[in-house]
mmCIF file of C-alpha atoms and ligand atoms in Angstrom:
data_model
loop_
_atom_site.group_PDB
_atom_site.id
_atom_site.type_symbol
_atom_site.label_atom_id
_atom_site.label_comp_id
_atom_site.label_asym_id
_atom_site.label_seq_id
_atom_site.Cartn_x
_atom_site.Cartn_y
_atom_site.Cartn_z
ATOM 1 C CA UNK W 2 102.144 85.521 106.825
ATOM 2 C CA UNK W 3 100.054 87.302 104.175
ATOM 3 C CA UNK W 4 101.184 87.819 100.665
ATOM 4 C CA UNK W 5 100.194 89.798 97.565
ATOM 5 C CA UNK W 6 101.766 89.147 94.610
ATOM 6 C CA UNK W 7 101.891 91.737 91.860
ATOM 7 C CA UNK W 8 103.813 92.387 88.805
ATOM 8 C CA UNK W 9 105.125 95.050 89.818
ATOM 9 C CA UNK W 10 105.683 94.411 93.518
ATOM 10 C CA UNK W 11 105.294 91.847 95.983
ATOM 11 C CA UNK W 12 104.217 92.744 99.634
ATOM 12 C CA UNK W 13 103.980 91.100 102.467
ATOM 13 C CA UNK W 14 102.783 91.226 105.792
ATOM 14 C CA UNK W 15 103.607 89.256 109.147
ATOM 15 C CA UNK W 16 101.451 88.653 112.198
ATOM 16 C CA UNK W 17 102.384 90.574 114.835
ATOM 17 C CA UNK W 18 104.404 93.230 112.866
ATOM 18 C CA UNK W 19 102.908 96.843 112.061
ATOM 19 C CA UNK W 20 105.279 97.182 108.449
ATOM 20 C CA UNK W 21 104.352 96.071 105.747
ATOM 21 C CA UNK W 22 107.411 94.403 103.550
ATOM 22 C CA UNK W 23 107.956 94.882 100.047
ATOM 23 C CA UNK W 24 110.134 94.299 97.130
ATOM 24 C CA UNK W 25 110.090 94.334 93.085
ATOM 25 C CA UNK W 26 108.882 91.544 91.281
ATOM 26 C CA UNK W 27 112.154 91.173 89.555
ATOM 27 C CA UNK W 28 115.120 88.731 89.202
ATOM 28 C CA UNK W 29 118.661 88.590 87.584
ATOM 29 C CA UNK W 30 120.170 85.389 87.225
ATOM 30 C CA UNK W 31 123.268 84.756 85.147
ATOM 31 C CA UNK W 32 123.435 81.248 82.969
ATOM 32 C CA UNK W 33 125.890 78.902 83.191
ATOM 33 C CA UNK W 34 127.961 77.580 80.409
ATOM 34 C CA UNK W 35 126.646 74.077 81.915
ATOM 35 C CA UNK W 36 122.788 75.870 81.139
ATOM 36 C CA UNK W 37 122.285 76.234 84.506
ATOM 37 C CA UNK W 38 121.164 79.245 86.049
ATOM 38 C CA UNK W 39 121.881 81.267 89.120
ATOM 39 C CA UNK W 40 120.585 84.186 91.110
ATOM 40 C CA UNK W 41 122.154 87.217 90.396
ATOM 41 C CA UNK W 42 120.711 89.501 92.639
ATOM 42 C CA UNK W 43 116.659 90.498 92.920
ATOM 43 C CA UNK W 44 114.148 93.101 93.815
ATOM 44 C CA UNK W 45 115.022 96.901 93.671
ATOM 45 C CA UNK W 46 118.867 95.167 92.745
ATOM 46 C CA UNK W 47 117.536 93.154 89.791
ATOM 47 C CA UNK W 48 115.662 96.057 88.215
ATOM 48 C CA UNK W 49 119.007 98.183 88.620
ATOM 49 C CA UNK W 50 120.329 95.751 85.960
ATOM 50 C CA UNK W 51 117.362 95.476 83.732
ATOM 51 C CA UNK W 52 118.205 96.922 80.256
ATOM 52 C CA UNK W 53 122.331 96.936 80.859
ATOM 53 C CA UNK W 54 123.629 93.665 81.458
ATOM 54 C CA UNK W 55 125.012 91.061 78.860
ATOM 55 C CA UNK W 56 123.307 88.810 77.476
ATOM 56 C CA UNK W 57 124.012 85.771 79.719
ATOM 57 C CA UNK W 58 122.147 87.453 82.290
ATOM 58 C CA UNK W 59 118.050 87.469 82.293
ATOM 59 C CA UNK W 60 116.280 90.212 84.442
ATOM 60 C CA UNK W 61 112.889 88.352 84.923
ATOM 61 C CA UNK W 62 109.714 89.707 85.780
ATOM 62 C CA UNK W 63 107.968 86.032 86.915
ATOM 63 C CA UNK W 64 104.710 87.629 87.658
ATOM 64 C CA UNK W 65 102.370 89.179 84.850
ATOM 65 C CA UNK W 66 98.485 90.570 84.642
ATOM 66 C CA UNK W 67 97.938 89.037 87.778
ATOM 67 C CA UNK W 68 99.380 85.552 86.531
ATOM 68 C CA UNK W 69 102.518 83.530 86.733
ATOM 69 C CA UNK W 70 104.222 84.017 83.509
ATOM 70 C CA UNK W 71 107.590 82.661 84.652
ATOM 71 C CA UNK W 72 107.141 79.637 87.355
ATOM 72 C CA UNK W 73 110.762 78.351 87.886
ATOM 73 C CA UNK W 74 112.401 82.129 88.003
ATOM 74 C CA UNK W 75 108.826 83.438 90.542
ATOM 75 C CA UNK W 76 109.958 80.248 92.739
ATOM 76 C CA UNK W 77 113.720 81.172 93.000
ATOM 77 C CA UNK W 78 112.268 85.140 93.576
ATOM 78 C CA UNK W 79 109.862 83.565 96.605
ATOM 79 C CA UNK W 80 112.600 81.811 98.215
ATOM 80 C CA UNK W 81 114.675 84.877 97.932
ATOM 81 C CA UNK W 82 112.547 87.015 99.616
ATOM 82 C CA UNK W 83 111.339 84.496 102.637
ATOM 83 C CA UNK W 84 114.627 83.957 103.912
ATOM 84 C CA UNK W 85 115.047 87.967 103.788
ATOM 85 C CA UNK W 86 111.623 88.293 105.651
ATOM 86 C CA UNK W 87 112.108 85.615 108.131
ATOM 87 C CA UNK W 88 115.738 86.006 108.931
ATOM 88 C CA UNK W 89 116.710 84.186 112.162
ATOM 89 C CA UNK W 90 113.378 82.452 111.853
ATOM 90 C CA UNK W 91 113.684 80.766 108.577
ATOM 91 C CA UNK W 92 113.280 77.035 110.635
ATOM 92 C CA UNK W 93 110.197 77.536 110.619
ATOM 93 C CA UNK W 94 107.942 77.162 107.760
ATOM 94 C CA UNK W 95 105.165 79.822 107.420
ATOM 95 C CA UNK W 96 101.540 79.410 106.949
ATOM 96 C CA UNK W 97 100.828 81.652 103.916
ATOM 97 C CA UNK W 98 97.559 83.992 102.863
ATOM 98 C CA UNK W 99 97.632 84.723 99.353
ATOM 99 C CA UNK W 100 95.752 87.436 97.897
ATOM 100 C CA UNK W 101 94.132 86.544 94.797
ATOM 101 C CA UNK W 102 91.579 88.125 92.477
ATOM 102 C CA UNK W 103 87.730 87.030 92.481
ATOM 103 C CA UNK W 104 87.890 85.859 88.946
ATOM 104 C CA UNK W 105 90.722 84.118 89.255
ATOM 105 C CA UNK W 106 90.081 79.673 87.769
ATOM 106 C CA UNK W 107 90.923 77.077 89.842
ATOM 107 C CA UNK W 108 94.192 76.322 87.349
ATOM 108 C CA UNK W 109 95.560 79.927 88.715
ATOM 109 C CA UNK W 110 94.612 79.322 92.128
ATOM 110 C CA UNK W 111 96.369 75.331 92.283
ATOM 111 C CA UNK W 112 99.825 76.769 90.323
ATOM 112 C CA UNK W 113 99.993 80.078 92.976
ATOM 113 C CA UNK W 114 99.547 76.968 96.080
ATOM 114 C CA UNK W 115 102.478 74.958 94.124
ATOM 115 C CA UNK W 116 104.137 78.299 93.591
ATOM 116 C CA UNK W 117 104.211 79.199 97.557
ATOM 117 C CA UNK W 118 104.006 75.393 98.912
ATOM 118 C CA UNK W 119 107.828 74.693 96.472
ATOM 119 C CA UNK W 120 108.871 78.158 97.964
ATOM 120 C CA UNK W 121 108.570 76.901 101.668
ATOM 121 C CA UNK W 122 105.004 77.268 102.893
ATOM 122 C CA UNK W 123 103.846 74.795 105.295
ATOM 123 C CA UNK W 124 100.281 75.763 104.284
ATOM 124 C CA UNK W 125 98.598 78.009 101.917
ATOM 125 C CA UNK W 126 95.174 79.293 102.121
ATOM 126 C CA UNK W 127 93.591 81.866 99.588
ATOM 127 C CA UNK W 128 91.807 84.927 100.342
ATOM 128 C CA UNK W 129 90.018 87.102 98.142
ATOM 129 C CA UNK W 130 92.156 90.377 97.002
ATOM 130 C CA UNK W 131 88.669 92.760 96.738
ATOM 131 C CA UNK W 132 88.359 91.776 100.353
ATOM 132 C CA UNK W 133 91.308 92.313 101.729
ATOM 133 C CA UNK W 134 91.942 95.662 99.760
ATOM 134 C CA UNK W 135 88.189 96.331 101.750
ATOM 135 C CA UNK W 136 89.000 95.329 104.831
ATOM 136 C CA UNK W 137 92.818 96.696 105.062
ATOM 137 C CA UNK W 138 90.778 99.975 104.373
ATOM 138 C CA UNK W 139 88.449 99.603 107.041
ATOM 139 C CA UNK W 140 85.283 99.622 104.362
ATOM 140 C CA UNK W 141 82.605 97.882 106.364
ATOM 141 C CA UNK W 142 81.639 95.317 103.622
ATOM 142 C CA UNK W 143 78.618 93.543 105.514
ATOM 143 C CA UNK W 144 76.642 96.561 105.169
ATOM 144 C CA UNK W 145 73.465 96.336 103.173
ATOM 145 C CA UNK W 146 75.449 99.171 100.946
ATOM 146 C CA UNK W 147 77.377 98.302 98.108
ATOM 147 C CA UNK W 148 81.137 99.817 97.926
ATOM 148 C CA UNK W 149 83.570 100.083 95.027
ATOM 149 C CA UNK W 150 86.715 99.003 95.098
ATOM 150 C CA UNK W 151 89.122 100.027 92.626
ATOM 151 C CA UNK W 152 92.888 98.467 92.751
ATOM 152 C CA UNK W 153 94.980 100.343 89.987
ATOM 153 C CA UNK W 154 98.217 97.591 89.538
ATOM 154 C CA UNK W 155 100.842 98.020 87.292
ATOM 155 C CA UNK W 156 99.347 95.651 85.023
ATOM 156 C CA UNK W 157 95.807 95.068 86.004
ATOM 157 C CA UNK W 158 93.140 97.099 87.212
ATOM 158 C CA UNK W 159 90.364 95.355 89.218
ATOM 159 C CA UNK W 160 86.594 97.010 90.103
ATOM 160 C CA UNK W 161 84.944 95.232 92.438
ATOM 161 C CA UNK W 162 80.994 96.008 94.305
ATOM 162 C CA UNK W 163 80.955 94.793 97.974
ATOM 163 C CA UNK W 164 77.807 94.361 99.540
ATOM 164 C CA UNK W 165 76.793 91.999 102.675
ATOM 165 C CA UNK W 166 79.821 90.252 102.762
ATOM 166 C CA UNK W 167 79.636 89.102 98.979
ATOM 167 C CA UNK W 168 80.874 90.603 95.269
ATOM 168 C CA UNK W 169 78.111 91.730 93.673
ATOM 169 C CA UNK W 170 80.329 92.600 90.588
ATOM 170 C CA UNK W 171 83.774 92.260 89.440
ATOM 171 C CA UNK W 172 85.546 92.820 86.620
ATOM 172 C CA UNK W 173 89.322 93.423 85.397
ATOM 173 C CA UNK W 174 90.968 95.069 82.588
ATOM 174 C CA UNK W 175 94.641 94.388 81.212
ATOM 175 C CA UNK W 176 95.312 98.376 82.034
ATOM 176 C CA UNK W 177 97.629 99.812 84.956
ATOM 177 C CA UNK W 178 100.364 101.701 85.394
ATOM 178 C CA UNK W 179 103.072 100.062 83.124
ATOM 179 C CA UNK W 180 100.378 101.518 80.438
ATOM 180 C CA UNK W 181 100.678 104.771 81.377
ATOM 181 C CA UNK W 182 104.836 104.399 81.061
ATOM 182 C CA UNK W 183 104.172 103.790 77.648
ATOM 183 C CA UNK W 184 101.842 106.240 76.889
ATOM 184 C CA UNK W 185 104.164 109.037 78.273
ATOM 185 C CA UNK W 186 107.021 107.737 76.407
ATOM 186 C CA UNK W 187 105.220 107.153 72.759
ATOM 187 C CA UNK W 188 103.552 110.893 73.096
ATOM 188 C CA UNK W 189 106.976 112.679 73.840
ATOM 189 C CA UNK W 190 108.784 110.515 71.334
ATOM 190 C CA UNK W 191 105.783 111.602 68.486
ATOM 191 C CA UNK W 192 105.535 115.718 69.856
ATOM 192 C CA UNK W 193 108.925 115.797 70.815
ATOM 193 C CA UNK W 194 111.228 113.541 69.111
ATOM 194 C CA UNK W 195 112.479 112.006 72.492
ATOM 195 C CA UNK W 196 112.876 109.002 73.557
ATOM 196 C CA UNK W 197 112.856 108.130 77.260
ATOM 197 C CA UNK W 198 114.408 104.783 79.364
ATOM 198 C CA UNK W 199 110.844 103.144 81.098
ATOM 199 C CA UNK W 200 112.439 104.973 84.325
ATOM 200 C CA UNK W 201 111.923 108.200 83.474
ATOM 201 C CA UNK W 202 108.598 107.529 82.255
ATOM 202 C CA UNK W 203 107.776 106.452 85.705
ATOM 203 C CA UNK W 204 109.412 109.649 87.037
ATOM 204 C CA UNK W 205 107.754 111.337 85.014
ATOM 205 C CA UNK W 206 104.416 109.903 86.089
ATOM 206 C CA UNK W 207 104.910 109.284 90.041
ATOM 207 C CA UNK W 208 105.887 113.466 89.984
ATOM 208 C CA UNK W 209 104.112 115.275 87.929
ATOM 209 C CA UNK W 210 100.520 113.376 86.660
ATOM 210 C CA UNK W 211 97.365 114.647 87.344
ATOM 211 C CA UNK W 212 94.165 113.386 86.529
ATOM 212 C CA UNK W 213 92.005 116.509 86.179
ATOM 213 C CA UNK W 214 94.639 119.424 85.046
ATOM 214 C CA UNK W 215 94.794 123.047 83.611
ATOM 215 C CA UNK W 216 96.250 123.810 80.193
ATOM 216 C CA UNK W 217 98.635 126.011 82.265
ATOM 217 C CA UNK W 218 101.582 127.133 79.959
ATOM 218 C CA UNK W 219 103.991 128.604 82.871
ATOM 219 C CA UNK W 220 104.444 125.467 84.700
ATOM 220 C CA UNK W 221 107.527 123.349 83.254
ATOM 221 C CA UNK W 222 108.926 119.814 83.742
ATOM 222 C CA UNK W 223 112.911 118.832 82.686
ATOM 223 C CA UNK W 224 112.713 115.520 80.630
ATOM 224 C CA UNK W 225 116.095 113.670 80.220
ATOM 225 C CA UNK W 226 116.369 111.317 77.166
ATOM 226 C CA UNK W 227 117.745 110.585 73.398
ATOM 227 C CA UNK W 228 117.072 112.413 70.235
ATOM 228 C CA UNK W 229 115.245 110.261 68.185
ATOM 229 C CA UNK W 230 117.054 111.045 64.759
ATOM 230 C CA UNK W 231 120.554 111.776 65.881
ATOM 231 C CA UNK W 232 120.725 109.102 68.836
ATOM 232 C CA UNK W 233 122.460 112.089 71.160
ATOM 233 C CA UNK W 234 121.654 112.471 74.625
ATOM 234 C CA UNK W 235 118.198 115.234 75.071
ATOM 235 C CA UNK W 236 116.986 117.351 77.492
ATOM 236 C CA UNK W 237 114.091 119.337 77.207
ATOM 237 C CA UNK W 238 111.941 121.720 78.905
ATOM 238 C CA UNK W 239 107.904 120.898 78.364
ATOM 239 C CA UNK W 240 104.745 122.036 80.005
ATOM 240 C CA UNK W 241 103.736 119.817 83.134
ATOM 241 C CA UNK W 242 100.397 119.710 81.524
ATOM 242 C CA UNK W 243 101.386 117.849 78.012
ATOM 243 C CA UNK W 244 102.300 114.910 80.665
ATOM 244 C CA UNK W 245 98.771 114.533 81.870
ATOM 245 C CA UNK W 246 97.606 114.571 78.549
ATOM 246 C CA UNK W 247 100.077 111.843 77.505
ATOM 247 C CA UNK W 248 97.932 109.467 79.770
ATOM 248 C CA UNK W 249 94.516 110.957 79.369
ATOM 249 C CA UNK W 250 93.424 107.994 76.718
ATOM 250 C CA UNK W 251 94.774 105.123 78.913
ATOM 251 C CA UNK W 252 92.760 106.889 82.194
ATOM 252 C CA UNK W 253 89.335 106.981 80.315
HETATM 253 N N1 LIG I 322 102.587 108.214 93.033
HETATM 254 C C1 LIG I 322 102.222 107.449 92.015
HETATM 255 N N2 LIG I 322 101.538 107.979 90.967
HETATM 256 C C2 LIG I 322 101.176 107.211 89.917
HETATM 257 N N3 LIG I 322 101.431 105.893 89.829
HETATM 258 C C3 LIG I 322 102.106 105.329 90.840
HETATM 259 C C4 LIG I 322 102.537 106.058 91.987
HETATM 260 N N4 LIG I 322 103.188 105.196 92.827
HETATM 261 C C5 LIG I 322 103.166 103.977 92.237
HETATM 262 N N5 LIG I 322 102.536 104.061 91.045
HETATM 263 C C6 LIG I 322 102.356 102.979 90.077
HETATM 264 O O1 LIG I 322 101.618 101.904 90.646
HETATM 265 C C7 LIG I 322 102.001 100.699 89.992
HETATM 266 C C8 LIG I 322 102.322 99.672 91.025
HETATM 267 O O2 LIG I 322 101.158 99.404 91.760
HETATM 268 P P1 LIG I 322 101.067 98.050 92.568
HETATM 269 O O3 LIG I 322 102.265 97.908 93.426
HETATM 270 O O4 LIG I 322 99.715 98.016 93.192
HETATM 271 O O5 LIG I 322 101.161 97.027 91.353
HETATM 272 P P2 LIG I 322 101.156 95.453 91.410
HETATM 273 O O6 LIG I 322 100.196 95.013 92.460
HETATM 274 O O7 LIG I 322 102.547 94.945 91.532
HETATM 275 O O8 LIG I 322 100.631 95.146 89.938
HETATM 276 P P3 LIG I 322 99.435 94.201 89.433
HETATM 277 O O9 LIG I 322 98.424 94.124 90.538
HETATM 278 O O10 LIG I 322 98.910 94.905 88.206
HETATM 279 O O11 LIG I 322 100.079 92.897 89.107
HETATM 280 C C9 LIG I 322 103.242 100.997 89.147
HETATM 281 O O12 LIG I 322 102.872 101.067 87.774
HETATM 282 C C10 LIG I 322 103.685 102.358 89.685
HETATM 283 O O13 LIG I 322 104.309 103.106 88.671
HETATM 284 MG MG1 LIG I 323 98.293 94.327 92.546
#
């Protein structure tokens, strides 16, 4: 079994299967008067709750910037998810690949092993995330030829030069996705007095972005949010191209 773990999502992969699983990084659990704490629900379920539950209940996100921010609630996530992978075969306790990124110190590496060796793994061996993203690809990274590899996470964004079966470079930078969220929602709540849930930020972003654009004034998007003085529910009507814009600083 082969494993990425992101902040945003976790995938997975099993020998001899063609589909690739994957779920949300994200956990509810609910505490206990005794302090304990159990699972709620997680993945796509957890992040359902996020932002609308009482305040007994925690919606996690254990994994952050291509760390472990949140050991005890990524462990409960882990063990979640195996037994849904693994079903009828759950007996068995998998040998684990676990993507990881070039720069990564031998502190990360030893807690993601504890991580996946308390979460059921029999073994754990790690493999270099550049390479896999290469290989997955079918980039022929033994050539005498260097190629790029950009992953663009949620959190992280990682550049790597392959080149005879080596990094020539590498180098990360604490930007991704969740950025561009962000920048959407602070530029329509500054032009437009609007404030948006992180949702429709990502709506916003996964339907209508685009890198290179055209100041084109006849093409519209519907944005659904608050007014920011009156704290009423607003929806507007705004030119698609304002929302590339919104992200233009966090793409350069
Ligand atoms: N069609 C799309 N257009 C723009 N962004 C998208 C699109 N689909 C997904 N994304 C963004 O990609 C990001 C998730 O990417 P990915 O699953 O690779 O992250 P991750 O591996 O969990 O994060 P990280 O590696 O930073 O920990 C999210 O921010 C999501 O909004
Ligand atoms: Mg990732």
């Amino acid at each position: 079994m082969s494993i990425d773990i992101g902040s945003d999502s976790i995938r997975i992969s099993v020998e001899d299967q063609n589909d690739i699983w994957s779920e949300r990084s994200v956990i509810a659990m609910y505490r206990r008067t005794d302090g304990k704490e159990s699972v709620l629900a997680t993945g796509i379920d957890a992040l359902d709750m996020w932002q609308r539950v009482p305040s007994d209940i925690d919606v996690v996100f254990p994994f952050n910037s291509g760390g472990i921010s949140d050991f005890e609630a990524g462990l409960q996530l882990l063990r979640h998810i195996f037994v849904e992978v693994q079903g009828r075969l759950l007996w068995i306790s998998p040998k684990i690949r676990v993507a990881i990124h070039h720069s990564a110190s031998t502190g990360d590496k030893e807690r993601y092993c504890q991580l996946l060796l308390k979460s059921g793994a029999k073994k754990v061996s790690l493999v270099n995330r550049s390479f896999a993203a290469a290989m997955g690809a079918g980039v022929p990274v033994d050539e005498a030829c260097g190629y790029m590899i950009v992953n663009i996470g949620a959190s992280t964004t990682e550049i790597s030069v392959l080149a005879l079966d080596r990094v020539a470079h590498f180098s990360r930078i604490h930007v991704g996705g969740n950025m561009m969220n962000k920048a959407i929602g602070s530029y329509l709540e500054k032009k437009y007095e609007i404030l948006i849930s992180s949702f429709e930020a990502e709506r916003l972003k996964c339907e209508h972005i685009q890198a290179v654009y055209k100041k084109d004034e006849t093409q519209i998007v519907w944005v659904m949010g608050k007014d920011t003085q009156t704290g009423l529910p607003k929806r507007l009507e705004i030119p698609l191209w304002h929302i590339s814009r919104s992200v233009g600083p966090t793409i350069r």
